[in-house]
Coordinates of C-alpha atoms and ligand atoms in Angstrom, one line a residue:
M56 CA -11.3 15.8 18.2
T57 CA -12.3 17.8 21.2
T58 CA -9.0 19.6 21.0
A59 CA -9.4 20.3 17.3
R60 CA -12.9 21.7 18.0
S61 CA -11.9 24.1 20.7
Q62 CA -8.7 25.1 18.8
N63 CA -10.8 25.9 15.8
S64 CA -13.7 27.5 17.6
A65 CA -13.3 30.6 15.4
A66 CA -13.5 28.5 12.3
V67 CA -16.6 26.7 13.7
V68 CA -18.5 30.0 13.7
E69 CA -17.1 31.3 10.4
S70 CA -17.0 28.3 8.1
P71 CA -20.2 27.6 6.2
T72 CA -18.8 24.3 4.9
R73 CA -17.7 22.7 8.2
L74 CA -19.0 19.1 8.6
E75 CA -21.0 18.4 11.7
E76 CA -19.0 15.3 12.4
F77 CA -15.3 14.5 11.7
L78 CA -14.8 12.7 8.4
P79 CA -11.6 10.6 8.7
F80 CA -9.3 10.1 5.8
H81 CA -9.8 6.3 6.1
K82 CA -11.9 4.0 8.2
P83 CA -11.9 0.2 7.8
F84 CA -15.2 -1.7 7.6
L85 CA -15.4 -4.8 9.7
G86 CA -18.6 -6.8 9.8
D87 CA -20.1 -9.6 11.9
A88 CA -18.4 -12.2 9.7
E89 CA -15.0 -10.9 10.7
I90 CA -16.0 -10.6 14.4
D91 CA -17.5 -14.1 14.5
E92 CA -14.5 -15.7 12.8
V93 CA -12.1 -14.0 15.3
V94 CA -14.3 -15.3 18.2
D95 CA -14.2 -18.8 16.6
T96 CA -10.4 -18.6 16.4
L97 CA -10.1 -17.6 20.0
R98 CA -12.4 -20.4 21.1
S99 CA -10.6 -22.9 19.0
G100 CA -7.4 -22.5 21.0
W101 CA -5.2 -22.1 17.9
L102 CA -4.1 -18.5 17.8
T103 CA -1.0 -18.4 15.6
L104 CA -0.1 -19.6 12.1
G105 CA -2.5 -22.5 11.5
P106 CA -5.6 -23.6 9.6
K107 CA -7.2 -20.1 9.1
T108 CA -3.9 -18.8 7.6
A109 CA -3.8 -21.8 5.3
E110 CA -7.4 -21.2 4.2
L111 CA -6.6 -17.5 3.6
E112 CA -3.6 -18.4 1.4
K113 CA -5.7 -20.8 -0.7
K114 CA -8.5 -18.2 -1.1
F115 CA -6.1 -15.4 -1.9
A116 CA -4.2 -17.4 -4.6
T117 CA -7.5 -18.5 -6.1
A118 CA -9.0 -15.0 -6.1
L119 CA -5.9 -13.6 -8.0
G120 CA -5.1 -16.6 -10.2
A121 CA -1.7 -16.9 -8.6
K122 CA -0.1 -20.3 -8.1
E123 CA 1.1 -19.6 -4.6
A124 CA 0.1 -17.1 -1.8
V125 CA 2.1 -17.0 1.4
A126 CA 0.7 -15.0 4.4
V127 CA 3.1 -13.0 6.5
S128 CA 3.0 -10.5 9.3
S129 CA 3.2 -7.4 7.1
C130 CA 3.9 -6.3 3.5
T131 CA 7.2 -5.1 4.9
A132 CA 8.0 -8.6 6.1
G133 CA 7.0 -10.1 2.8
L134 CA 9.2 -7.7 0.8
H135 CA 12.1 -8.5 3.1
L136 CA 11.5 -12.3 2.7
A137 CA 11.2 -12.0 -1.1
L138 CA 14.5 -10.1 -1.4
A139 CA 16.4 -12.4 1.1
S140 CA 14.9 -15.6 -0.5
F141 CA 16.1 -14.6 -3.9
G142 CA 19.6 -14.4 -2.3
I143 CA 19.9 -10.6 -2.5
G144 CA 22.5 -9.3 -0.1
P145 CA 25.7 -7.3 0.2
G146 CA 27.3 -6.3 -3.1
D147 CA 23.9 -6.4 -4.9
E148 CA 21.9 -3.4 -6.2
V149 CA 18.2 -3.1 -6.0
I150 CA 16.4 -0.3 -8.0
T151 CA 13.3 1.3 -6.6
T152 CA 11.4 4.6 -6.4
P153 CA 11.7 7.4 -3.9
Y154 CA 7.9 7.8 -4.2
T155 CA 7.0 5.3 -1.6
F156 CA 6.7 4.5 2.1
T157 CA 10.0 3.9 3.9
A158 CA 9.4 0.2 4.2
T159 CA 10.1 -0.5 0.5
A160 CA 13.7 0.8 0.7
A161 CA 14.3 -0.1 4.4
V162 CA 14.0 -3.9 3.7
I163 CA 16.5 -3.6 0.8
L164 CA 19.0 -2.0 3.3
H165 CA 18.3 -4.8 5.8
T166 CA 19.5 -7.4 3.3
G167 CA 22.8 -5.5 3.0
A168 CA 22.1 -4.7 -0.6
T169 CA 22.5 -1.1 -2.1
V170 CA 19.3 0.9 -2.8
V171 CA 19.4 2.6 -6.2
L172 CA 16.6 5.2 -6.4
V173 CA 15.3 6.4 -9.8
D174 CA 12.8 9.2 -10.4
T175 CA 9.1 8.8 -11.2
R176 CA 7.5 9.6 -14.5
E177 CA 6.6 13.2 -15.1
D178 CA 2.9 12.6 -15.5
Y179 CA 2.3 10.2 -12.6
P180 CA 4.3 9.2 -9.5
N181 CA 5.1 5.6 -10.7
I182 CA 8.7 4.6 -11.4
D183 CA 9.9 5.6 -14.9
P184 CA 11.2 2.5 -16.8
E185 CA 13.6 4.5 -19.0
L186 CA 15.3 5.8 -15.9
V187 CA 15.5 2.2 -14.5
A188 CA 17.2 1.1 -17.7
A189 CA 19.7 3.8 -17.4
K190 CA 20.7 2.7 -13.9
L191 CA 21.3 -1.0 -14.6
T192 CA 24.7 -2.4 -13.7
P193 CA 26.0 -6.0 -13.6
R194 CA 25.2 -5.8 -9.9
T195 CA 21.4 -5.1 -10.4
K196 CA 19.6 -8.0 -8.9
A197 CA 16.1 -6.8 -8.5
I198 CA 13.7 -4.0 -9.3
V199 CA 11.0 -3.1 -6.8
P200 CA 8.2 -1.1 -8.5
V201 CA 5.4 0.5 -6.4
H202 CA 1.9 0.7 -7.9
F203 CA 1.1 4.1 -6.4
A204 CA -2.5 4.5 -5.2
G205 CA -3.3 1.3 -7.2
V206 CA -2.4 2.6 -10.7
P207 CA -0.3 -0.2 -12.2
C208 CA 3.3 0.6 -13.2
D209 CA 4.4 0.0 -16.8
M210 CA 5.0 -3.7 -16.2
D211 CA 5.8 -4.8 -19.7
A212 CA 8.6 -2.3 -19.9
L213 CA 9.9 -3.3 -16.5
M214 CA 9.7 -7.0 -17.2
D215 CA 11.6 -6.5 -20.5
I216 CA 14.4 -4.6 -18.7
A217 CA 14.6 -7.2 -15.9
G218 CA 14.5 -10.1 -18.3
G219 CA 17.4 -8.6 -20.3
C220 CA 19.7 -8.6 -17.3
G221 CA 18.4 -11.4 -15.1
A222 CA 17.1 -9.1 -12.4
R223 CA 14.0 -10.1 -10.3
I224 CA 10.8 -8.0 -10.2
I225 CA 9.4 -7.8 -6.7
E226 CA 6.3 -5.7 -6.8
D227 CA 5.3 -3.6 -3.8
A228 CA 1.5 -4.0 -4.2
A229 CA 0.6 -2.5 -0.8
H230 CA -1.9 -0.3 -2.7
A231 CA -2.8 -2.6 -5.6
L232 CA -5.1 -5.4 -4.5
R233 CA -7.8 -5.5 -7.2
S234 CA -5.6 -3.6 -9.7
T235 CA -5.1 -5.0 -13.2
Y236 CA -2.5 -4.4 -15.8
R237 CA -3.4 -5.1 -19.5
G238 CA -6.0 -7.7 -18.4
R239 CA -3.9 -9.4 -15.8
N240 CA -4.3 -9.2 -12.0
I241 CA -1.5 -7.4 -10.1
G242 CA -0.1 -10.4 -8.2
T243 CA 0.4 -12.6 -11.3
I244 CA 3.0 -10.6 -13.2
G245 CA 6.4 -10.2 -11.4
D246 CA 8.6 -12.8 -9.8
A247 CA 6.9 -12.0 -6.5
T248 CA 4.2 -9.5 -5.5
V249 CA 3.5 -8.4 -1.9
F250 CA 0.2 -7.0 -0.7
S251 CA -0.5 -5.2 2.6
L252 CA -3.3 -6.1 5.0
Y253 CA -2.5 -3.1 7.3
A254 CA -5.5 -1.4 8.9
G255 CA -5.3 1.5 6.4
K256 CA -5.2 -0.5 3.2
N257 CA -8.1 -1.6 0.9
I258 CA -8.7 -4.7 2.9
T259 CA -7.2 -5.5 6.3
A260 CA -6.2 -8.2 8.7
G261 CA -5.4 -5.6 11.4
E262 CA -1.8 -6.2 10.4
G263 CA -0.6 -8.6 7.7
G264 CA 0.7 -9.2 4.3
V265 CA 0.4 -11.7 1.5
L266 CA 3.1 -12.6 -1.0
T267 CA 2.0 -14.1 -4.3
T268 CA 4.2 -15.9 -6.9
D269 CA 4.1 -18.6 -9.5
D270 CA 7.5 -19.8 -8.3
S271 CA 6.8 -22.8 -6.0
E272 CA 10.4 -22.9 -4.8
L273 CA 10.3 -19.3 -3.7
A274 CA 7.0 -19.9 -1.9
E275 CA 8.5 -22.8 0.0
T276 CA 11.6 -20.8 1.0
V277 CA 9.4 -17.9 2.2
R278 CA 7.2 -20.4 4.1
R279 CA 10.2 -21.8 5.9
R280 CA 11.9 -18.5 6.6
R281 CA 8.8 -16.7 7.8
L282 CA 9.0 -19.1 10.8
H283 CA 12.6 -19.4 11.9
G284 CA 13.8 -21.4 8.9
I285 CA 12.5 -24.6 10.5
S286 CA 11.5 -27.6 8.4
R287 CA 7.8 -27.7 9.3
D288 CA 5.1 -25.3 10.4
A289 CA 4.4 -25.6 14.2
W290 CA 0.8 -26.5 13.8
K291 CA 1.8 -29.6 11.8
R292 CA 4.3 -30.5 14.6
Y293 CA 1.8 -30.3 17.4
S294 CA -1.3 -31.5 15.7
A295 CA -2.3 -35.2 16.1
E296 CA -0.9 -36.2 12.7
G297 CA 2.4 -34.4 13.2
S298 CA 5.5 -35.4 15.1
W299 CA 7.6 -33.5 17.6
Y300 CA 10.7 -33.4 15.4
Y301 CA 11.9 -30.4 13.5
E302 CA 15.1 -29.1 12.0
V303 CA 16.5 -25.6 11.5
T304 CA 17.7 -25.7 8.0
E305 CA 18.5 -22.0 7.3
L306 CA 18.6 -18.6 8.9
G307 CA 14.9 -17.6 9.4
Y308 CA 12.8 -14.7 10.6
K309 CA 9.7 -14.4 12.8
Y310 CA 7.4 -13.0 10.0
N311 CA 4.4 -15.4 10.1
M312 CA 0.8 -14.4 10.0
T313 CA -1.4 -15.4 13.0
D314 CA -4.8 -17.1 12.7
I315 CA -6.4 -14.2 14.5
N316 CA -5.4 -11.9 11.7
A317 CA -6.2 -14.5 9.0
A318 CA -9.7 -14.8 10.5
I319 CA -10.3 -11.1 9.8
A320 CA -8.7 -11.2 6.3
L321 CA -10.7 -14.3 5.2
H322 CA -13.9 -12.2 5.3
Q323 CA -12.3 -9.0 4.1
L324 CA -11.3 -10.9 1.0
D325 CA -15.0 -11.7 0.4
R326 CA -15.7 -8.0 0.4
V327 CA -13.0 -7.0 -2.2
E328 CA -15.6 -6.6 -5.0
S329 CA -18.2 -4.7 -3.0
F330 CA -15.5 -2.4 -1.5
H331 CA -14.2 -1.8 -5.0
E332 CA -17.6 -0.9 -6.4
N333 CA -18.1 1.6 -3.6
R334 CA -14.7 3.1 -4.3
L335 CA -15.5 3.4 -8.0
R336 CA -18.7 5.2 -7.2
L337 CA -17.1 7.6 -4.8
V338 CA -14.2 8.3 -7.1
A339 CA -16.5 9.0 -10.1
L340 CA -18.5 11.5 -8.0
Y341 CA -15.4 13.2 -6.7
S342 CA -14.0 13.6 -10.2
E343 CA -17.4 14.7 -11.7
L344 CA -17.7 17.5 -9.0
L345 CA -14.0 18.5 -8.9
E346 CA -13.2 18.4 -12.7
G347 CA -12.5 21.9 -13.9
V348 CA -12.4 23.5 -10.5
P349 CA -9.7 26.2 -10.8
G350 CA -6.5 25.6 -8.8
L351 CA -7.0 21.8 -8.7
A352 CA -6.1 18.7 -10.7
V353 CA -8.0 15.4 -10.2
P354 CA -6.2 12.1 -10.3
P355 CA -6.0 10.4 -13.8
E356 CA -7.6 7.1 -14.7
A357 CA -5.1 4.2 -15.1
S358 CA -4.1 4.1 -18.8
D359 CA -2.9 0.5 -18.9
G360 CA -5.4 -1.3 -16.7
E361 CA -7.7 -0.7 -13.7
S362 CA -6.7 1.0 -10.5
S363 CA -7.7 -0.3 -7.1
W364 CA -8.3 3.3 -6.2
H365 CA -6.5 2.9 -2.9
L366 CA -6.2 6.7 -2.7
Y367 CA -7.8 9.7 -4.2
V368 CA -5.0 12.2 -4.6
V369 CA -5.7 15.7 -5.9
H370 CA -3.0 18.2 -6.8
I371 CA -3.4 21.8 -6.0
D372 CA -1.9 24.5 -8.1
E373 CA 0.0 26.6 -5.7
E374 CA 0.7 29.2 -8.4
S375 CA -2.9 30.2 -8.5
L376 CA -3.4 30.2 -4.8
S377 CA -2.4 32.7 -2.1
C378 CA -1.9 29.8 0.4
S379 CA 0.2 26.7 0.6
R380 CA -0.8 23.0 0.3
G381 CA -0.2 22.8 4.1
D382 CA -2.7 25.6 4.6
V383 CA -5.3 23.9 2.5
I384 CA -4.9 20.8 4.7
E385 CA -5.3 22.9 7.9
M386 CA -8.4 24.5 6.5
L387 CA -9.9 21.2 5.6
K388 CA -9.1 20.0 9.1
A389 CA -10.9 23.1 10.5
D390 CA -13.9 21.9 8.4
N391 CA -13.7 18.5 10.1
I392 CA -12.2 16.7 7.2
G393 CA -9.2 14.4 7.6
T394 CA -6.6 14.1 4.8
S395 CA -3.2 12.7 4.3
V396 CA -0.1 13.2 2.1
H397 CA 1.3 10.3 0.0
F398 CA 4.2 10.2 0.0
I399 CA 6.9 12.3 1.6
P400 CA 9.5 11.0 -0.9
L401 CA 12.5 9.0 0.6
H402 CA 15.0 11.7 -0.5
H403 CA 13.2 14.2 1.7
H404 CA 14.0 12.2 4.9
P405 CA 17.2 12.8 6.9
F406 CA 18.0 9.1 7.1
Y407 CA 18.0 8.4 3.4
Q408 CA 19.8 11.7 2.7
E409 CA 22.6 10.5 4.9
R410 CA 22.6 6.8 4.0
L411 CA 22.2 7.2 0.2
G412 CA 23.9 10.5 -0.1
C413 CA 20.9 12.1 -1.8
S414 CA 19.1 15.4 -1.3
R415 CA 15.8 17.1 -2.0
A416 CA 17.1 18.3 -5.3
D417 CA 17.7 14.8 -6.7
F418 CA 14.4 13.5 -8.0
P419 CA 12.5 16.5 -9.4
N420 CA 9.4 14.6 -10.6
A421 CA 8.9 12.9 -7.3
S422 CA 9.4 16.2 -5.4
R423 CA 7.0 18.0 -7.7
H424 CA 4.3 15.3 -7.2
Y425 CA 4.8 15.4 -3.5
G426 CA 4.7 19.2 -3.2
T427 CA 1.1 19.7 -4.2
A428 CA -0.5 16.3 -3.3
I429 CA -3.5 15.9 -0.9
S430 CA -5.1 12.5 -0.3
L431 CA -8.8 13.1 0.3
P432 CA -11.0 10.8 2.4
L433 CA -11.9 7.6 0.6
F434 CA -13.2 4.4 2.1
P435 CA -16.0 2.0 1.2
T436 CA -18.6 3.1 3.7
M437 CA -18.3 6.8 2.8
S438 CA -21.6 8.2 1.5
D439 CA -22.1 10.4 -1.6
D440 CA -23.0 13.2 0.9
D441 CA -19.6 12.8 2.5
V442 CA -18.0 13.3 -0.9
R443 CA -20.2 16.4 -1.6
G444 CA -19.2 17.8 1.9
V445 CA -15.5 17.4 1.1
V446 CA -16.0 19.0 -2.4
R447 CA -18.0 21.9 -0.9
S448 CA -15.3 22.6 1.7
L449 CA -12.4 22.2 -0.8
T450 CA -13.9 24.4 -3.5
R451 CA -14.7 27.1 -0.9
I452 CA -11.1 27.0 0.4
L453 CA -9.7 27.2 -3.2
E454 CA -12.1 30.1 -4.2
E455 CA -11.4 32.1 -1.1
N456 CA -7.6 31.7 -1.5
S457 CA -7.3 32.2 -5.2
R458 CA -5.1 35.0 -6.4
Ligands
PLP783 C1 1.6 0.5 3.7 C2 2.8 0.3 2.7 C3 3.8 -0.6 3.0 C4 3.9 -1.4 4.2 O1 2.9 -2.2 4.5 P1 2.8 -3.0 5.9 O2 1.8 -4.1 5.7 O3 2.4 -2.0 6.9 O4 4.2 -3.5 6.2 C5 4.7 -0.8 2.0 N1 4.7 -0.1 0.9 C6 3.8 0.8 0.6 C7 3.8 1.6 -0.7 C8 2.8 1.1 1.5 O5 1.8 2.0 1.3

């Protein structure tokens, strides 16, 4: 921050909309309940997968109305476990979107399966079911939709397509805790759904992920494989009622959650509704103030349910501006406002270009969504004045740079 301040000292003097204090793009809220629970865990002497994780799983499943919830070390780990536990591997094809974080596709490659990317819809960066249908082959074993920013994908269409060919639906719901689709919670629809509890997501465990499913057999497999493929959880083995014996019954991973992380998540889960209400209030204010501002489009409401509003992504109209999206981000930064860009699509990254043989020209809708997107600050403890400050700065920047 000191560097930014001195680098932008000219802007400090000139900008009438600069915030006094840096407003980050995201800031997690952790209360006394989380802190006390972590301390309790540390004092208990049981740090890794154990009773707090089991409690979190029960609470998570109940909150969503899912039969099973399995806590893992990250959403990435959960997606990998889901794919592997459904037996997906070399020779299989998995369809997903380029408009996501690298984790979604990386885990498909880690199973040995082939990643098949299809473009997003024209009007929103969620996967286009029609394009999915066009890419089905006898080798298609799974579809991995991503609910971008919390707006649910067209699940009925995707479930129909998957049902018709026996493919699994594994939802990347890293953004979608508290999202609903046609009256159903995300987490209760596909064959498996994986949420992220990373520090930057709507609720956090520091690091962590939770897989939900109604398939008890899948849940059992994921429970074994997250901890080396051994027959019982370690805490059962070493607790008074357990025994010392265990068996490795299959090839496993080290993807378990720890009780330290679960301790945090237990109380974050209690805050889902209040966090959500705050997000709704801030989003409504952003959209009220930004609607109709020339050179800018505000994010749409979800048409088929409720968004978790993980992100507030605006799109600038570069045609009507004399500067680029990158310049707008720099000017916001000079005004002490943190932003981000979601996502740099997979086909823009050198690794995927090389591995999948794709190029920037391949998925025009995804590229177009990416080219003009800016994620504005949005987190539950932001104030209405913070929103007004961002809006003042952004509207000044757009006005001064309109052509
Ligand atoms: C954050 C994110 C992930 C990865 O979550 P981790 O818990 O960090 O593994 C996966 N997919 C999407 C769309 C994400 O935004």
